[in-house]
Structures are given as structure tokens and as C-alpha cells.
XYZ file of C-alpha atoms in Angstrom:
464
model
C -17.871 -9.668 -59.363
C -17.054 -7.063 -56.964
C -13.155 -7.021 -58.150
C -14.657 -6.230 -61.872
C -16.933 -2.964 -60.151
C -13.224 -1.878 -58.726
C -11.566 -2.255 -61.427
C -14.475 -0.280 -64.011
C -14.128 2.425 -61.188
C -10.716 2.848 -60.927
C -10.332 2.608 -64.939
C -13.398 5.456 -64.562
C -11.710 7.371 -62.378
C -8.181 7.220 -63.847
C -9.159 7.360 -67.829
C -10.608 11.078 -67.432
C -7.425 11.997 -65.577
C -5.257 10.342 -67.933
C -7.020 12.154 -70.978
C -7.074 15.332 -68.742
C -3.039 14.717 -68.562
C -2.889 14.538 -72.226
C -4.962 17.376 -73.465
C -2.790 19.629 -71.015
C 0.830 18.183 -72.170
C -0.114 18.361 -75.622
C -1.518 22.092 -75.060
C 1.601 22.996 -72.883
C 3.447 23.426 -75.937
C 1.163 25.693 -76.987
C 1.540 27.706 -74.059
C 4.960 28.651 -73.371
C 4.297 31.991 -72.962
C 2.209 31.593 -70.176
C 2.688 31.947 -66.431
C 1.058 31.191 -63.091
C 1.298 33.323 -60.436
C 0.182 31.799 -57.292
C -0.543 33.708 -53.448
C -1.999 31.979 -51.103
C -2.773 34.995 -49.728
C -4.378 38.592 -50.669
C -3.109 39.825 -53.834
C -3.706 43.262 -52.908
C -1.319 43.170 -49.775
C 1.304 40.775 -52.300
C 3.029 43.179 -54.086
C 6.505 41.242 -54.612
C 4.213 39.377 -56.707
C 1.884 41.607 -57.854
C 5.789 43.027 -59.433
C 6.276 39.590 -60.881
C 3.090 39.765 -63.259
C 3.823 42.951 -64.078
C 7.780 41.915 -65.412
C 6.313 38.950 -66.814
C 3.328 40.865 -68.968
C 6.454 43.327 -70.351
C 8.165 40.592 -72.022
C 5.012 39.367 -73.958
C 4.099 36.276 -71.223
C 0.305 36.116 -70.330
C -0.349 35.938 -66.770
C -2.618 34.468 -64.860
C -2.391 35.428 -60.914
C -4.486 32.978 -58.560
C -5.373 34.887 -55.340
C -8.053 35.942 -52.527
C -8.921 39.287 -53.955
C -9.652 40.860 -50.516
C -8.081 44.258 -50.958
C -7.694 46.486 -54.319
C -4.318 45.730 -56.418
C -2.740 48.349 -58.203
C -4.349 49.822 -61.033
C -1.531 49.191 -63.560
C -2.307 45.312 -63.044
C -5.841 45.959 -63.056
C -5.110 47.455 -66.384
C -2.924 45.461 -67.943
C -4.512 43.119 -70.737
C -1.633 40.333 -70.592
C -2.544 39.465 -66.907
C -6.140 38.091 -65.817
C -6.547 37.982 -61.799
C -8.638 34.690 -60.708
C -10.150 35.174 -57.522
C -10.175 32.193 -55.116
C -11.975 31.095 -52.021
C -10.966 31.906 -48.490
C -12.271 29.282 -46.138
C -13.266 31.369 -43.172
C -11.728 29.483 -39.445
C -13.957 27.284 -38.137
C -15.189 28.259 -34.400
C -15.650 24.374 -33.073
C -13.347 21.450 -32.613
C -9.844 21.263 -31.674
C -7.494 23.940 -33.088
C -5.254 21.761 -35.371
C -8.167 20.114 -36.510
C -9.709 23.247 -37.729
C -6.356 23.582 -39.602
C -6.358 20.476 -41.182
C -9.715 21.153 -42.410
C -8.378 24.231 -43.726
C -5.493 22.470 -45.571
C -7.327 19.756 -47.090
C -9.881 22.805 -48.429
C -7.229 24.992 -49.903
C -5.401 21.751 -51.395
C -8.333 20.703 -53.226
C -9.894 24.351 -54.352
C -6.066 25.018 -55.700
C -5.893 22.400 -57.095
C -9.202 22.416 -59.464
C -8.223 26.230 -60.032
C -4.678 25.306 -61.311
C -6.096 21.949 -63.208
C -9.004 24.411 -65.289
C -6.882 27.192 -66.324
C -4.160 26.851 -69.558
C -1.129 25.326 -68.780
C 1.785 27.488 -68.266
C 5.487 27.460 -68.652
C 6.075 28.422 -65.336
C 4.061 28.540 -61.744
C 5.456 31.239 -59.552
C 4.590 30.475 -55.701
C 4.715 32.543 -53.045
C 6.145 31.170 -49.744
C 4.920 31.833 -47.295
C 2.373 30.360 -47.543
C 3.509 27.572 -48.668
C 1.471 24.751 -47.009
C -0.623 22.849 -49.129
C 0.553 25.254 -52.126
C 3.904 23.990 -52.687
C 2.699 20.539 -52.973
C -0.179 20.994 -55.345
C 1.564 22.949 -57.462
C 4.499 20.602 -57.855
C 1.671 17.878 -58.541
C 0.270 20.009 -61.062
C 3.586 21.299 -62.640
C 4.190 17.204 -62.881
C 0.783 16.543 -65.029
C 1.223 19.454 -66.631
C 4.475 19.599 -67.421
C 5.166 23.148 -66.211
C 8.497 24.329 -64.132
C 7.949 25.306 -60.656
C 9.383 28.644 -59.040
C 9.230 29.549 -55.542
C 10.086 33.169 -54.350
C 11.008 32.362 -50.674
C 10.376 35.355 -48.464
C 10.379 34.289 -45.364
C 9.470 30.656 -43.733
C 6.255 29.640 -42.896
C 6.784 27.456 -40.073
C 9.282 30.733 -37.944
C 5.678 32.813 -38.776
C 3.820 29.995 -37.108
C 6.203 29.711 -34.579
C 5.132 33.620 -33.374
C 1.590 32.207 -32.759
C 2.320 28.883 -31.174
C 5.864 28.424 -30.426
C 8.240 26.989 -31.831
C 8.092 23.589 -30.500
C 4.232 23.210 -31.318
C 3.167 20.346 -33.252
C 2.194 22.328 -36.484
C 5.711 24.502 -36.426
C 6.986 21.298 -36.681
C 4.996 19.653 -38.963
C 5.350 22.979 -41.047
C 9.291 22.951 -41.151
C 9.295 19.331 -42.227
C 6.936 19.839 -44.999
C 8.640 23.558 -45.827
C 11.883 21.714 -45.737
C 11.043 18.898 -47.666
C 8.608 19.846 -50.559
C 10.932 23.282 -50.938
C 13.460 20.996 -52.872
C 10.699 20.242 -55.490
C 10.885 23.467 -57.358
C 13.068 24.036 -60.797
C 14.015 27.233 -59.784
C 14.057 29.452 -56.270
C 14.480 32.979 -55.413
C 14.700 34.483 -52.143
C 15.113 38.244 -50.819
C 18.028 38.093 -48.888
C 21.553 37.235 -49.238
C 21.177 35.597 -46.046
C 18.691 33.485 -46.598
C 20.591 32.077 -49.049
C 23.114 30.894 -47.022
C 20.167 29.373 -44.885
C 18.328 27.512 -47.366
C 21.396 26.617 -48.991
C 23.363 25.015 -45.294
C 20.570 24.107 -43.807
C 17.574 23.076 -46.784
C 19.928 21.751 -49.367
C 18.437 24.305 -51.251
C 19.885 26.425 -53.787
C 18.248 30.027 -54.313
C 19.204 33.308 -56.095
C 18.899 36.471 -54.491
C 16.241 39.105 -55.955
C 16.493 42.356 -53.689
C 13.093 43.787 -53.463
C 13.355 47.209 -54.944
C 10.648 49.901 -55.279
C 8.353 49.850 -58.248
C 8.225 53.195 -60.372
C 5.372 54.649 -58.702
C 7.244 54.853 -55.216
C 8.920 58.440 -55.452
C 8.436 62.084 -54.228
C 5.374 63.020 -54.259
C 5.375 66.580 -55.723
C 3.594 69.478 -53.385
C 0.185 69.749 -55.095
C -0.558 66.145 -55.260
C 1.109 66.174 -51.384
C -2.284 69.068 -50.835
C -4.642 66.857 -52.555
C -3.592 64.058 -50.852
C -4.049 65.650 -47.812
C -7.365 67.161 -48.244
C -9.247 64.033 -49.251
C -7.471 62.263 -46.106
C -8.898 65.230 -44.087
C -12.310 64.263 -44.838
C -12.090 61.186 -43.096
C -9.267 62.152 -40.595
C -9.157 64.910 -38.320
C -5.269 64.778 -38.087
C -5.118 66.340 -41.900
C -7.669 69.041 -40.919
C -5.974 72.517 -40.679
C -6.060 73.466 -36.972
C -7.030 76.962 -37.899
C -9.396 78.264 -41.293
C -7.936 80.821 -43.819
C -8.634 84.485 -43.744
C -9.822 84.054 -47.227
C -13.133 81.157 -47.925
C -11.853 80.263 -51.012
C -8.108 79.145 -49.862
C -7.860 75.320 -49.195
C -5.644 74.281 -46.161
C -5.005 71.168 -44.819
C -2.500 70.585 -41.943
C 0.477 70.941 -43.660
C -0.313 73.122 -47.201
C -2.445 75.681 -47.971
C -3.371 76.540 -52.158
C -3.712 79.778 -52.402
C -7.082 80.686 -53.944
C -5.877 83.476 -56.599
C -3.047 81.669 -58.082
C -3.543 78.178 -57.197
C 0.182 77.606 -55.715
C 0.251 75.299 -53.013
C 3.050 76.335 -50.228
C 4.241 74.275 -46.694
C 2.670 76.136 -43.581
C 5.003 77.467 -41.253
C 4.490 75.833 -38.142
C 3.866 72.592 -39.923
C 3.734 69.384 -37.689
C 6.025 66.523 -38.752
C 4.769 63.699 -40.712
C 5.553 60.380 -39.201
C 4.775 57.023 -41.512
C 4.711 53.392 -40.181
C 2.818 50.340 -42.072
C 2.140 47.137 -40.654
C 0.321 44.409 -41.474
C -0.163 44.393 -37.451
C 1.233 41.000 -36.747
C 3.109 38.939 -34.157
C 6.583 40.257 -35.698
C 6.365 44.514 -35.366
C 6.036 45.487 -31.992
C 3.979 48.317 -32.083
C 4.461 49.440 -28.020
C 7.996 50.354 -29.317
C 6.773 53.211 -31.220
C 3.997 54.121 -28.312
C 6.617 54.300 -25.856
C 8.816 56.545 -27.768
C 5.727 58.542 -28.820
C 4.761 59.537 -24.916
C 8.417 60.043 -24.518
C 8.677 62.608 -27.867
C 5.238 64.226 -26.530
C 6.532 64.606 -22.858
C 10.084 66.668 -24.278
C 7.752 68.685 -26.116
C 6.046 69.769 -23.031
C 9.161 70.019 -20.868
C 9.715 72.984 -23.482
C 12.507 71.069 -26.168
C 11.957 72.774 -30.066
C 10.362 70.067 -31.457
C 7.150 70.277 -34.036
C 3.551 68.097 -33.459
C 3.811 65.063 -34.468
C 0.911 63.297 -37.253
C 1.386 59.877 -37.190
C 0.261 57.595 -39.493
C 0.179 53.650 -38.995
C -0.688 51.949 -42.667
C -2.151 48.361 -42.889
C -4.512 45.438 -41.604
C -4.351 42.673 -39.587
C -5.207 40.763 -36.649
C -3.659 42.974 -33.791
C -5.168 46.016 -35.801
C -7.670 45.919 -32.862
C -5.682 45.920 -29.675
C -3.067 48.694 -30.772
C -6.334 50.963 -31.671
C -7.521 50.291 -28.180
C -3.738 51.269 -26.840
C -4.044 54.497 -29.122
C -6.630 55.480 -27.981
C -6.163 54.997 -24.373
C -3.093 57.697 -24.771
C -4.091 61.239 -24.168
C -0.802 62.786 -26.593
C -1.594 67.178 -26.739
C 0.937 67.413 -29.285
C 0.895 64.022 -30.870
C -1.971 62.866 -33.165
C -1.950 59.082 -34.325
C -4.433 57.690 -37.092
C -4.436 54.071 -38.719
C -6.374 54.105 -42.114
C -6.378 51.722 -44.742
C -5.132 53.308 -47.566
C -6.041 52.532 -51.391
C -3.129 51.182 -53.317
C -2.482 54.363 -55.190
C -1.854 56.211 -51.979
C -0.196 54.658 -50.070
C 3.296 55.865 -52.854
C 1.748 59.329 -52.383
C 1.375 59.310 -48.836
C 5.373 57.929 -48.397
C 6.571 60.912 -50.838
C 4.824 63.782 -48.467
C 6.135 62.139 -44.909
C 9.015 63.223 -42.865
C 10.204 60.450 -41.468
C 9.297 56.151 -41.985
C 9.604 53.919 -39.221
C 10.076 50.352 -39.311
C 9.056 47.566 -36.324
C 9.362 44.862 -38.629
C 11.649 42.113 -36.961
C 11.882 39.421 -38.889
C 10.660 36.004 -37.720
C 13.623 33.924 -39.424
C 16.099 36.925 -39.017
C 16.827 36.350 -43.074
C 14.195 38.783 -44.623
C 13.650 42.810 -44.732
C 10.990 45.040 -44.458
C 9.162 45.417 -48.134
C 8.073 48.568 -46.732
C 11.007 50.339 -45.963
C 12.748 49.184 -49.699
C 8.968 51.159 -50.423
C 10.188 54.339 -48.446
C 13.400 54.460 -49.962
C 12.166 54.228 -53.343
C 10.333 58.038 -52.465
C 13.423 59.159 -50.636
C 11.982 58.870 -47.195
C 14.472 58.878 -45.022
C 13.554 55.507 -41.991
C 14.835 54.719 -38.029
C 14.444 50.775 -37.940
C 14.579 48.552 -35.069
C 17.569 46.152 -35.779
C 17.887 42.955 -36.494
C 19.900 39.965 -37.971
C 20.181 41.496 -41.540
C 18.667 44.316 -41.290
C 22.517 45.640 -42.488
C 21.717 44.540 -45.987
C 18.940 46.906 -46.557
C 19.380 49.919 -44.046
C 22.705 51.603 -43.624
C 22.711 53.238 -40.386
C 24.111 56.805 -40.589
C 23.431 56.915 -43.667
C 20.394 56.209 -45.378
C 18.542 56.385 -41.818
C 19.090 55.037 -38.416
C 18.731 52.112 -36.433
C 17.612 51.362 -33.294
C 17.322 48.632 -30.071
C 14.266 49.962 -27.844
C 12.034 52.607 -27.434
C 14.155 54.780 -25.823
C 17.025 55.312 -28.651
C 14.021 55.176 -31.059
C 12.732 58.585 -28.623
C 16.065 60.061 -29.014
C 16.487 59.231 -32.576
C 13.191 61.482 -32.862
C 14.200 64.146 -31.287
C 17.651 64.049 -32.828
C 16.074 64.495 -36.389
C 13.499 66.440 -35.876
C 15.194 69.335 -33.721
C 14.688 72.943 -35.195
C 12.488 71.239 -37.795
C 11.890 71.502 -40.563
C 15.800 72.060 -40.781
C 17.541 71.660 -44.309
C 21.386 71.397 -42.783
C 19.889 68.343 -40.306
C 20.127 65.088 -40.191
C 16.778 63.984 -41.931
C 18.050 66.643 -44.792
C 20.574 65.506 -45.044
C 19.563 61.288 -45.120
C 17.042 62.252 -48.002
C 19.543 64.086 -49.970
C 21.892 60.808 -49.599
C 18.525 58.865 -50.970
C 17.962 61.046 -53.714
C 21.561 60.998 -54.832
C 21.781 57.048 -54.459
C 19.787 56.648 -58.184
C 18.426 52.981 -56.772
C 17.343 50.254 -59.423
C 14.059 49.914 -59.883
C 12.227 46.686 -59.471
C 11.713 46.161 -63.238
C 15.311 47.158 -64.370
C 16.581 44.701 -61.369
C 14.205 41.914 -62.448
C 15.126 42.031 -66.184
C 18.555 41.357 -64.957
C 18.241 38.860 -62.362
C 15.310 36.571 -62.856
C 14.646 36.793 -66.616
C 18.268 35.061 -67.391
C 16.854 32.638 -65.080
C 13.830 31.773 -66.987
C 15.610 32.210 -70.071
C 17.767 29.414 -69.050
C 15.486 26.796 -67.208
């Protein structure tokens, strides 16, 4: 009796499924035109992928992109009616138990919520992942590609267990258990990409993996920002921060001046203010890998050859981006007492952040890499507006910034010190170096993400 109750529950259980199964294969060929775009992650802050829906919606695919919707994507997503953004859950950590049970609550969570998310919406042709993170979300979405009969592609861009590693080290129980499970469901996939040619190699010698490289390159909206939209820019961030605030008011009421422009009130031109301090862009998503005390250092160092009487401007700097060490480096900031320095650390709206990298001097970059076999999104970003970047170096950083020449590179905070007072000597001077780095930029005519994706990965999907 009680082996016929198993049996009626299993057949229960499994005929739904089964049916489920069906419905989807038999609508799959409906829906070849159809992609999944998966983050595991906040779609806002994804925009490698955020550029993948976009190239997908161009060529007539409908797009579905599966997310935690915690900051603002860009508006041409938002506006686009061939891609449909479906917010998911974030499971908040838990604050008792052990800490790898709190992850393995986690897991289980995000396994199951993805996979009812993925199961209800229309199959697709494709599921783009993310990785990282990849743990559950490689799994589930090779079970789902399996009943559903859609192709799995996973755009590596970094590894999830060398991130973990930062937290716990890298002989921890979970970095382990992560690299096992990276290295083993990571050969499930139809198709991977990856960012560097590096990691390449690496996934290929060492994974048994084999990936194509897709460079990150700026979308269209990253470029110089022209001078009024530089003023406008600069007055609304003036509202909220004092470092954009003209030092002194204009003889005339009706004149608008911010700390670097002024629009004059008759003929509404907008000139550069002599005197002008230097605008200095970082952004971080203030983790484990960017070392923020770098930049500090060289900061007090910049502020104290200022004072010894060196001809060097003020300095605004601006530090992009959240996070979890978001926190301590305000309390460092603001535990410095810079006269000719001035350091602010907004979140910026997605539309921007491009306008704010086409007004600044000068990027830097802290970004070192916790595999050693990605690069910076960020400075591919300043590029794209012709901002000239000093990066602190590492593995293959080579592939992305070439030093002398499209910026510099440094080891510590004291060449990162001297870099800044190397470039920004006599400023703002047109026969220096930062002239002359932003006129190498401008004369470089870079691909743009869309022309380099049309090239690279739609033969790909063309052919799988």
C-alpha cells in the first residue's frame, strides 16, 4: 500500500514536470529569437551585460535580462522595447549561525528563486551568464538550458572562487569548494567568452576550457563631454557637493560659475576659469581588489609639494561607486585635513557617470585583478572619452594600458605621487604629457562595443 502512495507521488510530481518539459521544447522552436540574459548580481553596476542586451535587441532578438535591480540601468535599455528587465530577489545575509552555513542557505535560495524565474519565462535560444557569479547560476542554468533545450553562454570575467579568495583566503573551505564547482560546471556551456587574452590561455591550460576573447570596449555614450554639458554637469553636482561650488561668486548675479566654468550671462558661452583646479576621476566598486590607501598616500604627498611651493593646481577628486569598504575609506577621507586637495565619493546616475569621465583631467585606476587575467571595465570606460589614466600594474594590465602612451603605470604610491606631479606641472599645459596622452586617445579611433560585438560574438551565435 505504501509503495502504491510513492509511486502516485512520484508519477504526481514527475508528470507536471514532464508536461512542463514538453510545452517548453515544443515552444522553443518558436522562440529562437529569444535570449536570456542572466546577472547574479545588480544590473545597474553590470554593464558588460547590460552591452549584451543591447547587441542582441539590434539584431531583432528579444531579451529578457534576469537581475537584482538595485541601482538605475541606462536609459537606452530602459527604453528599448525588445528587452524586458525581470527583477529578482536578493536574499539579505543572515546575522546567526555559522558563516558557511549562512552561505549555503544563500545558495540553496538563489538556486531555487533562479530557477522558477528561468522555468516561467519563454524559452530562449540562448542564456547568457555572467561569471562571476557563477555559483548556483551556472548550474541551474545548464539544468534549465537541458529541459529547455536552450544553448548556454558564459562571459567569464573574472573567477569567482580568486574573488572569494580576497575575503577568506585562498585555502578556505568555500574558495575551494568554489574552484571545484567553477572548474567543473564551467565545461557545461555551448559557448564561452572571456575578456582577456590571458584568460584564455588560463581557462584553456588549466579548465579544459575553450573561450573566445571579447575586449570590453566603450559603449557610444563614453566620449568628450562638450563644455556646456561639462557646466551643467557641474552645477547640478554643486548642489550636493561643495567641491563643484565656485570658490569665489561673479561680479555679475546672473553669471553661473561652478569650480571649473563660468556661462556668461549675456551670451550664454561657457569658458574654463583660469586658475582652474584639476579634475581627478577614480571609480570603484570599493572592494577587496583596489587599494584605495594607494591613492591617499599619493594624495598627502601631491598636497604637501603644493605647499613646499611646486606649480601645481588644487586637486577635485572624485571616487565613483558602492560597495562594502565604501565606509572605511570615507572615514580615512575624512580623517585627512588636504588645503589644496578636495575628495568627494558620490554615487552617480548612469547617465553621468560618461559625462563626468569626458570633463576630468586625469582617471586613475587601483583595480588589481584578483586572478591577474582581467582589466579594469572602467578604464576601457575612460578611454572611450579620451581620458587619459595612471594604473597600478599588474599581470595583464599590458593588454589594455600602454604605458607612455595612452597613460602611465605605476607600482606604489610614491611613483603614482610623481606621476601626478609629472602631468600636471604648469597645468593646464597643452605641449604636456596629459596633452599630449589625450591627443594619442583621440587619434587612436577605438572600436566601439557594438561594432566589436557584431564582429566577434554574433559569428559565434550565428554558428552554434
Amino acid at each position: 500500500m505504501a509503495a502504491s502512495y510513492v509511486v502516485l507521488l512520484a508519477l504526481s510530481v514527475s508528470l507536471p514536470l514532464l508536461l512542463l518539459i514538453a510545452w517548453k521544447r515544443w515552444r522553443r522552436g518558436r522562440a529562437a529569437r529569444h535570449v536570456v540574459v542572466v546577472v547574479l548580481g545588480d544590473v545597474g553596476r553590470s554593464p558588460r551585460m547590460q552591452y549584451h542586451a543591447l547587441s542582441l535587441a539590434k539584431r531583432d532578438f528579444s531579451v529578457t535580462l534576469l537581475g537584482f535591480c538595485n541601482s538605475k540601468p541606462h536609459d537606452e535599455l530602459l527604453q528599448n522595447d525588445r528587452i524586458r528587465i525581470v527583477h529578482m530577489t536578493e536574499l539579505q545575509r543572515l546575522t546567526v549561525g555559522p558563516h558557511i552555513l549562512q552561505y549555503g542557505v544563500k545558495v540553496v535560495f538563489q538556486a531555487v528563486h533562479l530557477l522558477w524565474k528561468l522555468m516561467c519565462r519563454e524559452p530562449a535560444a540562448f542564456i547568457f551568464l555572467q561569471n562571476p557569479p557563477g555559483l548556483p547560476a551556472i548550474a541551474v542554468c545548464w539544468f534549465v538550458g537541458c529541459l529547455c533545450g536552450s544553448k548556454l553562454v558564459i562571459d567569464w570575467h573574472n573567477y569567482g572562487y580568486s574573488i572569494m579568495g580576497l575575503v577568506h583566503g585562498p585555502s578556505h573551505l568555500l574558495v575551494l569548494l568554489a574552484k571545484w564547482y567553477e572548474k567543473l560546471c564551467g565545461r557545461l556551456s555551448h559557448l564561452n567568452l572571456c575578456v582577456t587574452n590571458a584568460m584564455r590561455e588560463d581557462l584553456a591550460e588549466n579548465w579544459g576550457i575553450r573561450a573566445v576573447t571579447v575586449y570590453d570596449k566603450p559603449a557610444s555614450f563614453f566620449r568628450e563631454t562638450p563644455l556646456d554639458l561639462q557646466h551643467r554637469l557641474f552645477m547640478k553636482l554643486g548642489r550636493t557637493f561643495p567641491a563643484f561650488r565656485a570658490s569665489s561668486e561673479p561680479s555679475d548675479p546672473a553669471t553661473e560659475r561652478s569650480a571649473f566654468t563660468e556661462r556668461d550671462a549675456g551670451s550664454g558661452m561657457v569658458t574654463c576659469l583660469r586658475g582652474r583646479p584639476a579634475l581627478l576621476v577614480s571609480s570603484t566598486s570599493w572592494t577587496e581588489d583596489e587599494d584605495f590607501s594607494i591613492l591617499l598616500a599619493a594624495l598627502e604627498k601631491f598636497e604637501q609639494l603644493v605647499l613646499d611651493g611646486e606649480s601645481l593646481p588644487s586637486l577635485v577628486c572624485v571616487i565613483t561607486g558602492k560597495g562594502p569598504l565604501k565606509e572605511y575609506y570615507s572615514r580615512l577621507i575624512g580623517h585627512k585635513h588636504f588645503q589644496h586637495v578636495q575628495v568627494c565619493t558620490p554615487w552617480l546616475e548612469a547617465e553621468d557617470y560618461p559625462l563626468l569621465l569626458g570633463s576630468a583631467d586625469l582617471g586613475v585606476c587601483l583595480h588589481k585583478s584578483s586572478s591577474g587575467l582581467d582589466l579594469p571595465m572602467k578604464v576601457v570606460d575612460m578611454f572611450g572619452c579620451c581620458l587619459p589614466v595612471c594604473a597600478v600594474n599588474f599581470q595583464c594590465l599590458h593588454e589594455l594600458v600602454k604605458h607612455e602612451e595612452n597613460g602611465l603605470v605605476f607600482e606604489d604610491s610614491e611613483e603614482l605621487a610623481a606621476q601626478l606631479q609629472m602631468l600636471f606641472s604648469k597645468f593646464p599645459d597643452p605641449a604636456g604629457k596629459l596633452s599630449q596622452f589625450r591627443k594619442n586617445l583621440q587619434e587612436s579611433k577605438q572600436l566601439r562595443w557594438d561594432e566589436s560585438w557584431k564582429q566577434t560574438v554574433l559569428p559565434l551565435l550565428m554558428d552554434t
